[in-house]
mmCIF file of C-alpha atoms in Angstrom:
data_model
loop_
_atom_site.group_PDB
_atom_site.id
_atom_site.type_symbol
_atom_site.label_atom_id
_atom_site.label_comp_id
_atom_site.label_asym_id
_atom_site.label_seq_id
_atom_site.Cartn_x
_atom_site.Cartn_y
_atom_site.Cartn_z
ATOM 1 C CA UNK A 201 21.988 13.924 -0.027
ATOM 2 C CA UNK A 202 20.520 12.623 -3.330
ATOM 3 C CA UNK A 203 20.331 15.509 -5.702
ATOM 4 C CA UNK A 204 17.554 15.790 -8.351
ATOM 5 C CA UNK A 205 19.930 15.457 -11.370
ATOM 6 C CA UNK A 206 21.710 12.481 -9.858
ATOM 7 C CA UNK A 207 18.432 10.783 -9.027
ATOM 8 C CA UNK A 208 17.137 11.367 -12.545
ATOM 9 C CA UNK A 209 20.268 9.745 -14.029
ATOM 10 C CA UNK A 210 19.973 6.834 -11.608
ATOM 11 C CA UNK A 211 16.310 6.385 -12.526
ATOM 12 C CA UNK A 212 17.116 6.235 -16.258
ATOM 13 C CA UNK A 213 19.733 3.586 -15.587
ATOM 14 C CA UNK A 214 17.324 1.727 -13.270
ATOM 15 C CA UNK A 215 14.494 1.656 -15.819
ATOM 16 C CA UNK A 216 16.923 0.117 -18.219
ATOM 17 C CA UNK A 217 17.709 -2.609 -15.711
ATOM 18 C CA UNK A 218 14.004 -3.203 -15.173
ATOM 19 C CA UNK A 219 13.473 -3.718 -18.894
ATOM 20 C CA UNK A 220 16.114 -6.424 -18.859
ATOM 21 C CA UNK A 221 14.353 -8.489 -16.152
ATOM 22 C CA UNK A 222 13.564 -12.005 -17.443
ATOM 23 C CA UNK A 223 9.855 -12.383 -18.113
ATOM 24 C CA UNK A 224 7.901 -15.407 -17.088
ATOM 25 C CA UNK A 225 5.425 -16.909 -19.615
ATOM 26 C CA UNK A 226 2.132 -15.030 -19.931
ATOM 27 C CA UNK A 227 -1.115 -16.668 -18.905
ATOM 28 C CA UNK A 228 0.348 -18.583 -16.025
ATOM 29 C CA UNK A 229 -1.795 -21.447 -14.735
ATOM 30 C CA UNK A 230 -0.129 -20.939 -11.332
ATOM 31 C CA UNK A 231 -2.669 -18.221 -10.618
ATOM 32 C CA UNK A 232 -5.632 -19.620 -8.761
ATOM 33 C CA UNK A 233 -8.735 -17.441 -8.437
ATOM 34 C CA UNK A 234 -9.732 -17.376 -4.737
ATOM 35 C CA UNK A 235 -12.364 -14.592 -4.535
ATOM 36 C CA UNK A 236 -14.408 -12.869 -7.216
ATOM 37 C CA UNK A 237 -16.846 -10.021 -7.123
ATOM 38 C CA UNK A 238 -19.401 -8.983 -9.705
ATOM 39 C CA UNK A 239 -19.719 -5.418 -8.373
ATOM 40 C CA UNK A 240 -16.873 -4.377 -6.074
ATOM 41 C CA UNK A 241 -13.315 -3.053 -6.707
ATOM 42 C CA UNK A 242 -10.902 -3.756 -3.884
ATOM 43 C CA UNK A 243 -7.416 -2.291 -3.430
ATOM 44 C CA UNK A 244 -5.805 -4.902 -1.210
ATOM 45 C CA UNK A 245 -6.101 -8.143 0.753
ATOM 46 C CA UNK A 246 -5.028 -9.504 4.117
ATOM 47 C CA UNK A 247 -5.571 -12.885 5.681
ATOM 48 C CA UNK A 248 -5.447 -13.934 9.323
ATOM 49 C CA UNK A 249 -3.744 -17.122 10.522
ATOM 50 C CA UNK A 250 -7.003 -18.891 10.861
ATOM 51 C CA UNK A 251 -8.010 -18.059 7.292
ATOM 52 C CA UNK A 252 -10.260 -14.963 7.575
ATOM 53 C CA UNK A 253 -9.834 -12.669 4.534
ATOM 54 C CA UNK A 254 -10.396 -8.941 4.475
ATOM 55 C CA UNK A 255 -10.244 -6.167 1.822
ATOM 56 C CA UNK A 256 -10.545 -2.376 1.685
ATOM 57 C CA UNK A 257 -13.027 -1.052 -0.860
ATOM 58 C CA UNK A 258 -13.193 2.803 -0.650
ATOM 59 C CA UNK A 259 -16.928 3.113 -0.772
ATOM 60 C CA UNK A 260 -17.818 3.145 -4.403
ATOM 61 C CA UNK A 261 -21.516 3.878 -4.342
ATOM 62 C CA UNK A 262 -24.432 4.567 -1.997
ATOM 63 C CA UNK A 263 -25.642 0.996 -2.717
ATOM 64 C CA UNK A 264 -22.509 -0.783 -1.526
ATOM 65 C CA UNK A 265 -21.786 1.510 1.448
ATOM 66 C CA UNK A 266 -18.696 -0.447 2.447
ATOM 67 C CA UNK A 267 -15.137 0.737 3.170
ATOM 68 C CA UNK A 268 -13.818 -2.377 4.887
ATOM 69 C CA UNK A 269 -15.152 -5.866 4.382
ATOM 70 C CA UNK A 270 -14.627 -9.452 5.435
ATOM 71 C CA UNK A 271 -15.125 -12.047 2.720
ATOM 72 C CA UNK A 272 -17.759 -14.603 3.729
ATOM 73 C CA UNK A 273 -19.013 -17.206 1.260
ATOM 74 C CA UNK A 274 -17.673 -15.058 -1.597
ATOM 75 C CA UNK A 275 -19.476 -11.881 -0.423
ATOM 76 C CA UNK A 276 -18.001 -8.827 1.295
ATOM 77 C CA UNK A 277 -19.591 -8.027 4.647
ATOM 78 C CA UNK A 278 -19.096 -4.662 6.344
ATOM 79 C CA UNK A 279 -16.443 -4.979 9.078
ATOM 80 C CA UNK A 280 -16.284 -4.677 12.005
ATOM 81 C CA UNK A 281 -19.894 -3.566 11.682
ATOM 82 C CA UNK A 282 -22.199 -1.493 9.580
ATOM 83 C CA UNK A 283 -21.745 1.552 11.755
ATOM 84 C CA UNK A 284 -18.100 1.899 11.101
ATOM 85 C CA UNK A 285 -18.853 1.727 7.379
ATOM 86 C CA UNK A 286 -21.818 4.165 7.365
ATOM 87 C CA UNK A 287 -20.005 7.490 7.476
ATOM 88 C CA UNK A 288 -21.664 10.320 5.576
ATOM 89 C CA UNK A 289 -20.955 13.999 5.319
ATOM 90 C CA UNK A 290 -21.722 15.652 8.650
ATOM 91 C CA UNK A 291 -20.887 12.643 10.739
ATOM 92 C CA UNK A 292 -17.889 12.537 13.104
ATOM 93 C CA UNK A 293 -14.998 11.323 10.907
ATOM 94 C CA UNK A 294 -13.043 10.167 13.992
ATOM 95 C CA UNK A 295 -15.620 7.455 14.749
ATOM 96 C CA UNK A 296 -16.148 5.898 11.338
ATOM 97 C CA UNK A 297 -14.231 5.014 8.142
ATOM 98 C CA UNK A 298 -14.142 7.939 5.728
ATOM 99 C CA UNK A 299 -11.816 6.392 3.146
ATOM 100 C CA UNK A 300 -9.962 3.224 4.065
ATOM 101 C CA UNK A 301 -6.755 2.917 2.006
ATOM 102 C CA UNK A 302 -4.723 0.092 3.551
ATOM 103 C CA UNK A 303 -5.166 -2.856 5.946
ATOM 104 C CA UNK A 304 -3.074 -5.662 7.280
ATOM 105 C CA UNK A 305 -2.926 -8.222 10.036
ATOM 106 C CA UNK A 306 -0.449 -6.829 12.545
ATOM 107 C CA UNK A 307 2.286 -8.792 14.388
ATOM 108 C CA UNK A 308 -0.185 -8.977 17.267
ATOM 109 C CA UNK A 309 -2.838 -10.746 15.188
ATOM 110 C CA UNK A 310 -5.185 -7.792 15.178
ATOM 111 C CA UNK A 311 -6.562 -6.203 12.019
ATOM 112 C CA UNK A 312 -5.036 -2.690 11.543
ATOM 113 C CA UNK A 313 -6.663 -0.165 9.175
ATOM 114 C CA UNK A 314 -5.433 3.134 7.753
ATOM 115 C CA UNK A 315 -8.168 5.686 7.054
ATOM 116 C CA UNK A 316 -6.890 8.674 5.014
ATOM 117 C CA UNK A 317 -9.933 10.573 6.361
ATOM 118 C CA UNK A 318 -10.581 12.428 3.110
ATOM 119 C CA UNK A 319 -13.825 12.009 1.104
ATOM 120 C CA UNK A 320 -12.502 11.566 -2.400
ATOM 121 C CA UNK A 321 -9.218 11.620 -4.419
ATOM 122 C CA UNK A 322 -7.460 14.958 -3.843
ATOM 123 C CA UNK A 323 -9.829 16.135 -1.111
ATOM 124 C CA UNK A 324 -8.433 17.590 2.105
ATOM 125 C CA UNK A 325 -8.549 15.320 5.140
ATOM 126 C CA UNK A 326 -11.435 16.117 7.470
ATOM 127 C CA UNK A 327 -10.621 17.141 11.072
ATOM 128 C CA UNK A 328 -10.090 13.935 13.007
ATOM 129 C CA UNK A 329 -10.390 11.888 9.868
ATOM 130 C CA UNK A 330 -6.842 10.564 9.349
ATOM 131 C CA UNK A 331 -6.332 7.614 11.743
ATOM 132 C CA UNK A 332 -4.926 4.187 12.299
ATOM 133 C CA UNK A 333 -7.574 1.807 13.685
ATOM 134 C CA UNK A 334 -6.823 -1.406 15.648
ATOM 135 C CA UNK A 335 -9.495 -4.082 15.556
ATOM 136 C CA UNK A 336 -9.613 -7.169 17.814
ATOM 137 C CA UNK A 337 -10.486 -10.100 15.564
ATOM 138 C CA UNK A 338 -11.591 -12.186 18.552
ATOM 139 C CA UNK A 339 -14.374 -9.823 19.506
ATOM 140 C CA UNK A 340 -14.775 -7.987 16.146
ATOM 141 C CA UNK A 341 -14.621 -4.667 17.891
ATOM 142 C CA UNK A 342 -12.335 -1.616 17.649
ATOM 143 C CA UNK A 343 -9.621 -1.884 20.285
ATOM 144 C CA UNK A 344 -7.994 1.526 19.813
ATOM 145 C CA UNK A 345 -7.831 4.510 17.398
ATOM 146 C CA UNK A 346 -4.583 6.349 16.851
ATOM 147 C CA UNK A 347 -5.260 9.862 15.503
ATOM 148 C CA UNK A 348 -2.857 10.947 12.698
ATOM 149 C CA UNK A 349 -3.999 14.454 12.094
ATOM 150 C CA UNK A 350 -1.134 16.045 14.024
ATOM 151 C CA UNK A 351 1.294 14.884 11.310
ATOM 152 C CA UNK A 352 -0.877 15.753 8.263
ATOM 153 C CA UNK A 353 -1.717 18.808 6.176
ATOM 154 C CA UNK A 354 -4.641 19.675 3.945
ATOM 155 C CA UNK A 355 -2.719 17.965 1.058
ATOM 156 C CA UNK A 356 -2.023 14.731 2.973
ATOM 157 C CA UNK A 357 -3.136 11.324 1.641
ATOM 158 C CA UNK A 358 -2.078 8.752 4.267
ATOM 159 C CA UNK A 359 -1.460 5.727 2.113
ATOM 160 C CA UNK A 360 0.086 2.566 3.648
ATOM 161 C CA UNK A 361 1.856 1.368 6.787
ATOM 162 C CA UNK A 362 4.244 -1.169 8.242
ATOM 163 C CA UNK A 363 5.302 -2.145 11.789
ATOM 164 C CA UNK A 364 8.786 -2.175 13.319
ATOM 165 C CA UNK A 365 8.578 -3.100 16.941
ATOM 166 C CA UNK A 366 6.538 -0.360 18.717
ATOM 167 C CA UNK A 367 6.864 1.998 15.770
ATOM 168 C CA UNK A 368 4.644 2.272 12.782
ATOM 169 C CA UNK A 369 5.823 3.810 9.526
ATOM 170 C CA UNK A 370 3.288 5.370 7.227
ATOM 171 C CA UNK A 371 3.565 6.941 3.786
ATOM 172 C CA UNK A 372 2.029 10.248 2.840
ATOM 173 C CA UNK A 373 1.256 10.168 -0.869
ATOM 174 C CA UNK A 374 -0.282 13.650 -0.964
ATOM 175 C CA UNK A 375 2.208 15.733 1.109
ATOM 176 C CA UNK A 376 5.349 13.854 0.126
ATOM 177 C CA UNK A 377 6.993 12.335 3.070
ATOM 178 C CA UNK A 378 6.873 9.651 5.797
ATOM 179 C CA UNK A 379 5.250 9.576 9.221
ATOM 180 C CA UNK A 380 6.433 7.666 12.333
ATOM 181 C CA UNK A 381 4.009 6.715 15.020
ATOM 182 C CA UNK A 382 5.122 5.590 18.487
ATOM 183 C CA UNK A 383 2.511 3.139 19.608
ATOM 184 C CA UNK A 384 3.327 3.531 23.289
ATOM 185 C CA UNK A 385 3.228 7.336 23.534
ATOM 186 C CA UNK A 386 1.024 8.153 20.481
ATOM 187 C CA UNK A 387 3.768 10.504 19.410
ATOM 188 C CA UNK A 388 4.077 11.401 15.743
ATOM 189 C CA UNK A 389 6.847 12.899 13.661
ATOM 190 C CA UNK A 390 7.346 13.449 9.955
ATOM 191 C CA UNK A 391 10.616 12.272 8.293
ATOM 192 C CA UNK A 392 12.113 12.890 4.846
ATOM 193 C CA UNK A 393 9.428 15.523 4.472
ATOM 194 C CA UNK A 394 9.511 16.756 0.838
ATOM 195 C CA UNK A 395 12.728 14.762 0.169
ATOM 196 C CA UNK A 396 13.355 13.962 -3.456
ATOM 197 C CA UNK A 397 13.016 10.223 -2.723
ATOM 198 C CA UNK A 398 9.403 10.678 -1.561
ATOM 199 C CA UNK A 399 8.315 12.714 -4.586
ATOM 200 C CA UNK A 400 6.818 11.147 -7.727
ATOM 201 C CA UNK A 401 9.070 12.047 -10.631
ATOM 202 C CA UNK A 402 6.513 11.220 -13.319
ATOM 203 C CA UNK A 403 2.753 10.828 -13.582
ATOM 204 C CA UNK A 404 1.093 7.539 -12.749
ATOM 205 C CA UNK A 405 0.610 4.949 -15.461
ATOM 206 C CA UNK A 406 -1.267 1.682 -15.898
ATOM 207 C CA UNK A 407 -1.293 -0.647 -18.850
ATOM 208 C CA UNK A 408 0.985 1.804 -20.623
ATOM 209 C CA UNK A 409 -1.465 4.654 -20.331
ATOM 210 C CA UNK A 410 -0.911 7.901 -18.461
ATOM 211 C CA UNK A 411 -3.607 8.268 -15.738
ATOM 212 C CA UNK A 412 -5.643 11.302 -14.757
ATOM 213 C CA UNK A 413 -7.910 12.078 -11.838
ATOM 214 C CA UNK A 414 -11.666 12.551 -12.122
ATOM 215 C CA UNK A 415 -11.034 16.264 -13.002
ATOM 216 C CA UNK A 416 -8.703 15.358 -15.868
ATOM 217 C CA UNK A 417 -5.448 16.328 -14.040
ATOM 218 C CA UNK A 418 -2.329 14.137 -14.274
ATOM 219 C CA UNK A 419 -2.009 11.844 -11.272
ATOM 220 C CA UNK A 420 1.114 12.025 -9.160
ATOM 221 C CA UNK A 421 1.137 9.587 -6.249
ATOM 222 C CA UNK A 422 4.065 10.373 -3.975
ATOM 223 C CA UNK A 423 5.435 8.193 -1.115
ATOM 224 C CA UNK A 424 3.338 5.026 -1.343
ATOM 225 C CA UNK A 425 4.740 1.494 -1.150
ATOM 226 C CA UNK A 426 6.903 0.533 1.836
ATOM 227 C CA UNK A 427 8.432 -2.531 3.476
ATOM 228 C CA UNK A 428 10.704 -3.300 6.465
ATOM 229 C CA UNK A 429 13.510 -5.831 6.297
ATOM 230 C CA UNK A 430 13.239 -9.019 8.409
ATOM 231 C CA UNK A 431 15.816 -7.813 10.936
ATOM 232 C CA UNK A 432 14.015 -4.481 11.257
ATOM 233 C CA UNK A 433 17.110 -2.493 10.365
ATOM 234 C CA UNK A 434 16.237 -1.334 6.781
ATOM 235 C CA UNK A 435 13.187 0.552 5.497
ATOM 236 C CA UNK A 436 12.260 0.408 1.838
ATOM 237 C CA UNK A 437 9.931 2.942 0.213
ATOM 238 C CA UNK A 438 8.992 4.528 -3.088
ATOM 239 C CA UNK A 439 6.639 6.852 -4.864
ATOM 240 C CA UNK A 440 3.981 4.926 -6.763
ATOM 241 C CA UNK A 441 6.035 5.135 -9.960
ATOM 242 C CA UNK A 442 9.337 4.052 -8.358
ATOM 243 C CA UNK A 443 12.196 3.661 -8.001
ATOM 244 C CA UNK A 444 12.639 1.886 -4.678
ATOM 245 C CA UNK A 445 14.842 3.558 -2.039
ATOM 246 C CA UNK A 446 16.182 2.407 1.355
ATOM 247 C CA UNK A 447 17.315 3.925 4.537
ATOM 248 C CA UNK A 448 18.323 2.403 7.936
ATOM 249 C CA UNK A 449 15.330 2.485 10.318
ATOM 250 C CA UNK A 450 17.496 4.111 13.049
ATOM 251 C CA UNK A 451 17.363 7.367 11.221
ATOM 252 C CA UNK A 452 13.561 7.195 11.197
ATOM 253 C CA UNK A 453 13.185 6.126 14.782
ATOM 254 C CA UNK A 454 15.315 9.119 16.066
ATOM 255 C CA UNK A 455 12.775 11.920 16.244
ATOM 256 C CA UNK A 456 15.520 14.447 16.942
ATOM 257 C CA UNK A 457 17.468 13.739 13.724
ATOM 258 C CA UNK A 458 17.244 16.384 11.013
ATOM 259 C CA UNK A 459 15.974 15.541 7.471
ATOM 260 C CA UNK A 460 19.186 16.945 6.090
ATOM 261 C CA UNK A 461 21.056 14.243 8.029
ATOM 262 C CA UNK A 462 18.546 11.550 7.043
ATOM 263 C CA UNK A 463 18.776 12.430 3.387
ATOM 264 C CA UNK A 464 22.533 11.621 3.460
ATOM 265 C CA UNK A 465 21.664 7.984 4.211
ATOM 266 C CA UNK A 466 19.026 7.426 1.464
ATOM 267 C CA UNK A 467 20.110 4.813 -1.067
ATOM 268 C CA UNK A 468 18.609 3.750 -4.392
ATOM 269 C CA UNK A 469 17.718 0.072 -3.849
ATOM 270 C CA UNK A 470 15.973 -1.233 -6.960
ATOM 271 C CA UNK A 471 14.719 -0.209 -10.407
ATOM 272 C CA UNK A 472 10.986 -0.548 -9.786
ATOM 273 C CA UNK A 473 8.524 1.093 -12.191
ATOM 274 C CA UNK A 474 4.878 2.000 -11.792
ATOM 275 C CA UNK A 475 3.720 -0.161 -8.859
ATOM 276 C CA UNK A 476 0.341 -0.856 -7.302
ATOM 277 C CA UNK A 477 1.436 -2.821 -4.255
ATOM 278 C CA UNK A 478 4.129 -4.847 -2.529
ATOM 279 C CA UNK A 479 4.762 -7.659 -0.067
ATOM 280 C CA UNK A 480 7.896 -8.930 1.623
ATOM 281 C CA UNK A 481 8.773 -12.470 2.859
ATOM 282 C CA UNK A 482 10.912 -13.645 5.744
ATOM 283 C CA UNK A 483 14.010 -13.925 3.511
ATOM 284 C CA UNK A 484 13.774 -10.226 2.628
ATOM 285 C CA UNK A 485 12.592 -10.728 -0.916
ATOM 286 C CA UNK A 486 10.170 -8.049 -2.011
ATOM 287 C CA UNK A 487 7.331 -8.747 -4.435
ATOM 288 C CA UNK A 488 6.137 -5.690 -6.352
ATOM 289 C CA UNK A 489 3.551 -5.336 -9.073
ATOM 290 C CA UNK A 490 4.287 -3.740 -12.422
ATOM 291 C CA UNK A 491 1.087 -1.909 -13.417
ATOM 292 C CA UNK A 492 2.264 -1.396 -17.008
ATOM 293 C CA UNK A 493 3.819 -4.828 -17.623
ATOM 294 C CA UNK A 494 1.009 -6.747 -15.851
ATOM 295 C CA UNK A 495 3.483 -8.754 -13.873
ATOM 296 C CA UNK A 496 4.858 -9.392 -10.360
ATOM 297 C CA UNK A 497 8.571 -8.585 -9.803
ATOM 298 C CA UNK A 498 10.820 -10.332 -7.297
ATOM 299 C CA UNK A 499 13.414 -8.005 -5.732
ATOM 300 C CA UNK A 500 16.182 -9.829 -3.953
ATOM 301 C CA UNK A 501 17.752 -8.239 -0.816
ATOM 302 C CA UNK A 502 20.696 -7.022 -2.996
ATOM 303 C CA UNK A 503 18.161 -5.113 -5.257
ATOM 304 C CA UNK A 504 18.380 -7.422 -8.290
ATOM 305 C CA UNK A 505 15.115 -8.115 -9.954
ATOM 306 C CA UNK A 506 13.380 -10.854 -11.880
ATOM 307 C CA UNK A 507 9.869 -11.619 -12.968
ATOM 308 C CA UNK A 508 7.801 -13.958 -10.796
ATOM 309 C CA UNK A 509 4.781 -14.069 -13.072
ATOM 310 C CA UNK A 510 3.346 -12.154 -16.011
ATOM 311 C CA UNK A 511 -0.258 -12.510 -16.994
ATOM 312 C CA UNK A 512 -2.826 -10.330 -18.858
ATOM 313 C CA UNK A 513 -5.228 -10.820 -15.931
ATOM 314 C CA UNK A 514 -2.985 -8.962 -13.493
ATOM 315 C CA UNK A 515 -4.475 -5.523 -14.143
ATOM 316 C CA UNK A 516 -3.312 -3.129 -11.455
ATOM 317 C CA UNK A 517 -2.294 -5.521 -8.712
ATOM 318 C CA UNK A 518 -2.522 -3.677 -5.476
ATOM 319 C CA UNK A 519 -1.448 -4.586 -1.877
ATOM 320 C CA UNK A 520 -0.547 -8.285 -1.714
ATOM 321 C CA UNK A 521 -0.294 -10.683 1.168
ATOM 322 C CA UNK A 522 1.685 -13.830 1.968
ATOM 323 C CA UNK A 523 -0.182 -16.471 3.903
ATOM 324 C CA UNK A 524 1.063 -19.082 6.399
ATOM 325 C CA UNK A 525 1.185 -21.775 3.766
ATOM 326 C CA UNK A 526 3.499 -19.838 1.466
ATOM 327 C CA UNK A 527 0.872 -18.483 -0.902
ATOM 328 C CA UNK A 528 0.943 -15.022 -2.393
ATOM 329 C CA UNK A 529 -2.482 -13.430 -2.512
ATOM 330 C CA UNK A 530 -2.746 -11.130 -5.502
ATOM 331 C CA UNK A 531 -5.669 -8.633 -5.882
ATOM 332 C CA UNK A 532 -6.073 -7.673 -9.520
ATOM 333 C CA UNK A 533 -7.679 -4.377 -8.478
ATOM 334 C CA UNK A 534 -8.208 -2.740 -11.922
ATOM 335 C CA UNK A 535 -7.959 0.704 -10.190
ATOM 336 C CA UNK A 536 -6.639 2.264 -13.352
ATOM 337 C CA UNK A 537 -9.996 1.510 -14.973
ATOM 338 C CA UNK A 538 -12.048 3.423 -12.337
ATOM 339 C CA UNK A 539 -13.283 6.944 -12.864
ATOM 340 C CA UNK A 540 -10.872 8.199 -10.137
ATOM 341 C CA UNK A 541 -7.959 7.216 -12.369
ATOM 342 C CA UNK A 542 -9.258 7.386 -15.937
ATOM 343 C CA UNK A 543 -9.991 10.963 -16.100
ATOM 344 C CA UNK A 544 -13.504 10.773 -14.780
ATOM 345 C CA UNK A 545 -14.724 8.641 -17.661
ATOM 346 C CA UNK A 546 -17.261 5.881 -17.049
ATOM 347 C CA UNK A 547 -15.793 2.842 -15.255
ATOM 348 C CA UNK A 548 -14.063 0.425 -17.595
ATOM 349 C CA UNK A 549 -13.663 -2.241 -14.866
ATOM 350 C CA UNK A 550 -14.255 -5.706 -16.324
ATOM 351 C CA UNK A 551 -16.102 -7.816 -13.809
ATOM 352 C CA UNK A 552 -15.722 -10.033 -12.000
ATOM 353 C CA UNK A 553 -12.748 -8.585 -10.152
ATOM 354 C CA UNK A 554 -10.471 -11.276 -8.773
ATOM 355 C CA UNK A 555 -8.121 -12.023 -5.923
ATOM 356 C CA UNK A 556 -5.665 -14.707 -7.099
ATOM 357 C CA UNK A 557 -3.398 -16.893 -5.032
ATOM 358 C CA UNK A 558 0.037 -18.197 -6.241
ATOM 359 C CA UNK A 559 2.052 -20.779 -4.289
ATOM 360 C CA UNK A 560 5.533 -19.318 -3.885
ATOM 361 C CA UNK A 561 6.750 -21.399 -0.901
ATOM 362 C CA UNK A 562 7.823 -18.289 0.976
ATOM 363 C CA UNK A 563 7.594 -17.790 4.711
ATOM 364 C CA UNK A 564 5.561 -14.712 5.705
ATOM 365 C CA UNK A 565 6.960 -11.750 7.523
ATOM 366 C CA UNK A 566 4.564 -9.985 9.818
ATOM 367 C CA UNK A 567 5.414 -6.245 9.971
#
């Protein structure tokens, strides 16, 4: 089991390694703006094989009224329809998006959506609110809803997810831990619940500034980013402020295993720092944003790191995506400039917000 003192010492060493990563030139012309918005802040991007692009927005005002959108002619259109994006207090949270936090095209080609089901940062999930929603892109209709409430508490913040066969792994950034969903049975179980590796060891930072919620409290985002290796045997995960840990997926898939046993198999994988989002390619290379250094890190399968690109425009890069042509889609989300992360101050977002694309000649991995 990884003990707190040992982990702290490893983290100090890891941060030193991160500082030695070779930086790419700032202001890279390899970043190509693909989508820009004069009014919306998005915290991710995903793209279907036929080129349809989607983003989650976390409804920012009564005027926009959008949680999940498809980009059409440079504009975000509520998806799959206005009804799923029209939730308001008093409505059934099981039948509409309350607060979409992560999306991705699944291995089956459908669009999958995680709704944390809580109206606001730090708010408790509503009964029936936390869910994983599967949307058929051919018909633009919801195919199935997987309730997640049975594995959550009033502190839960279901954050992100990845597939591994018929299992889905999800991170809980509020009640530190991981959740496993069996797609066939609908069964849910929590793993590494409250383990040191799932707990944020320092407050969230962006552009070198310590961030606070809209009530002025320090922000601690627990288990957040996650990836699965190409062979499906290794699971990578971290709190938003790093570092990145790994564990063999067999210890997650076995619902009968104890967390004491699982903890014995947790390993420190890479010296990541404050991170907004990640992606992984078919070679097992992980791409992780550095929200302080305004760069994208490349993490090799052996855990060594280098800098892919560093650019002052890469303010709070969130969930990235690798397309079929080997391009990395990079949403410069500017989340650290929103009232939810800047202590409730007026928004400091500088519009337009931009989703960039960088050709990296990597093969995508769909999990």
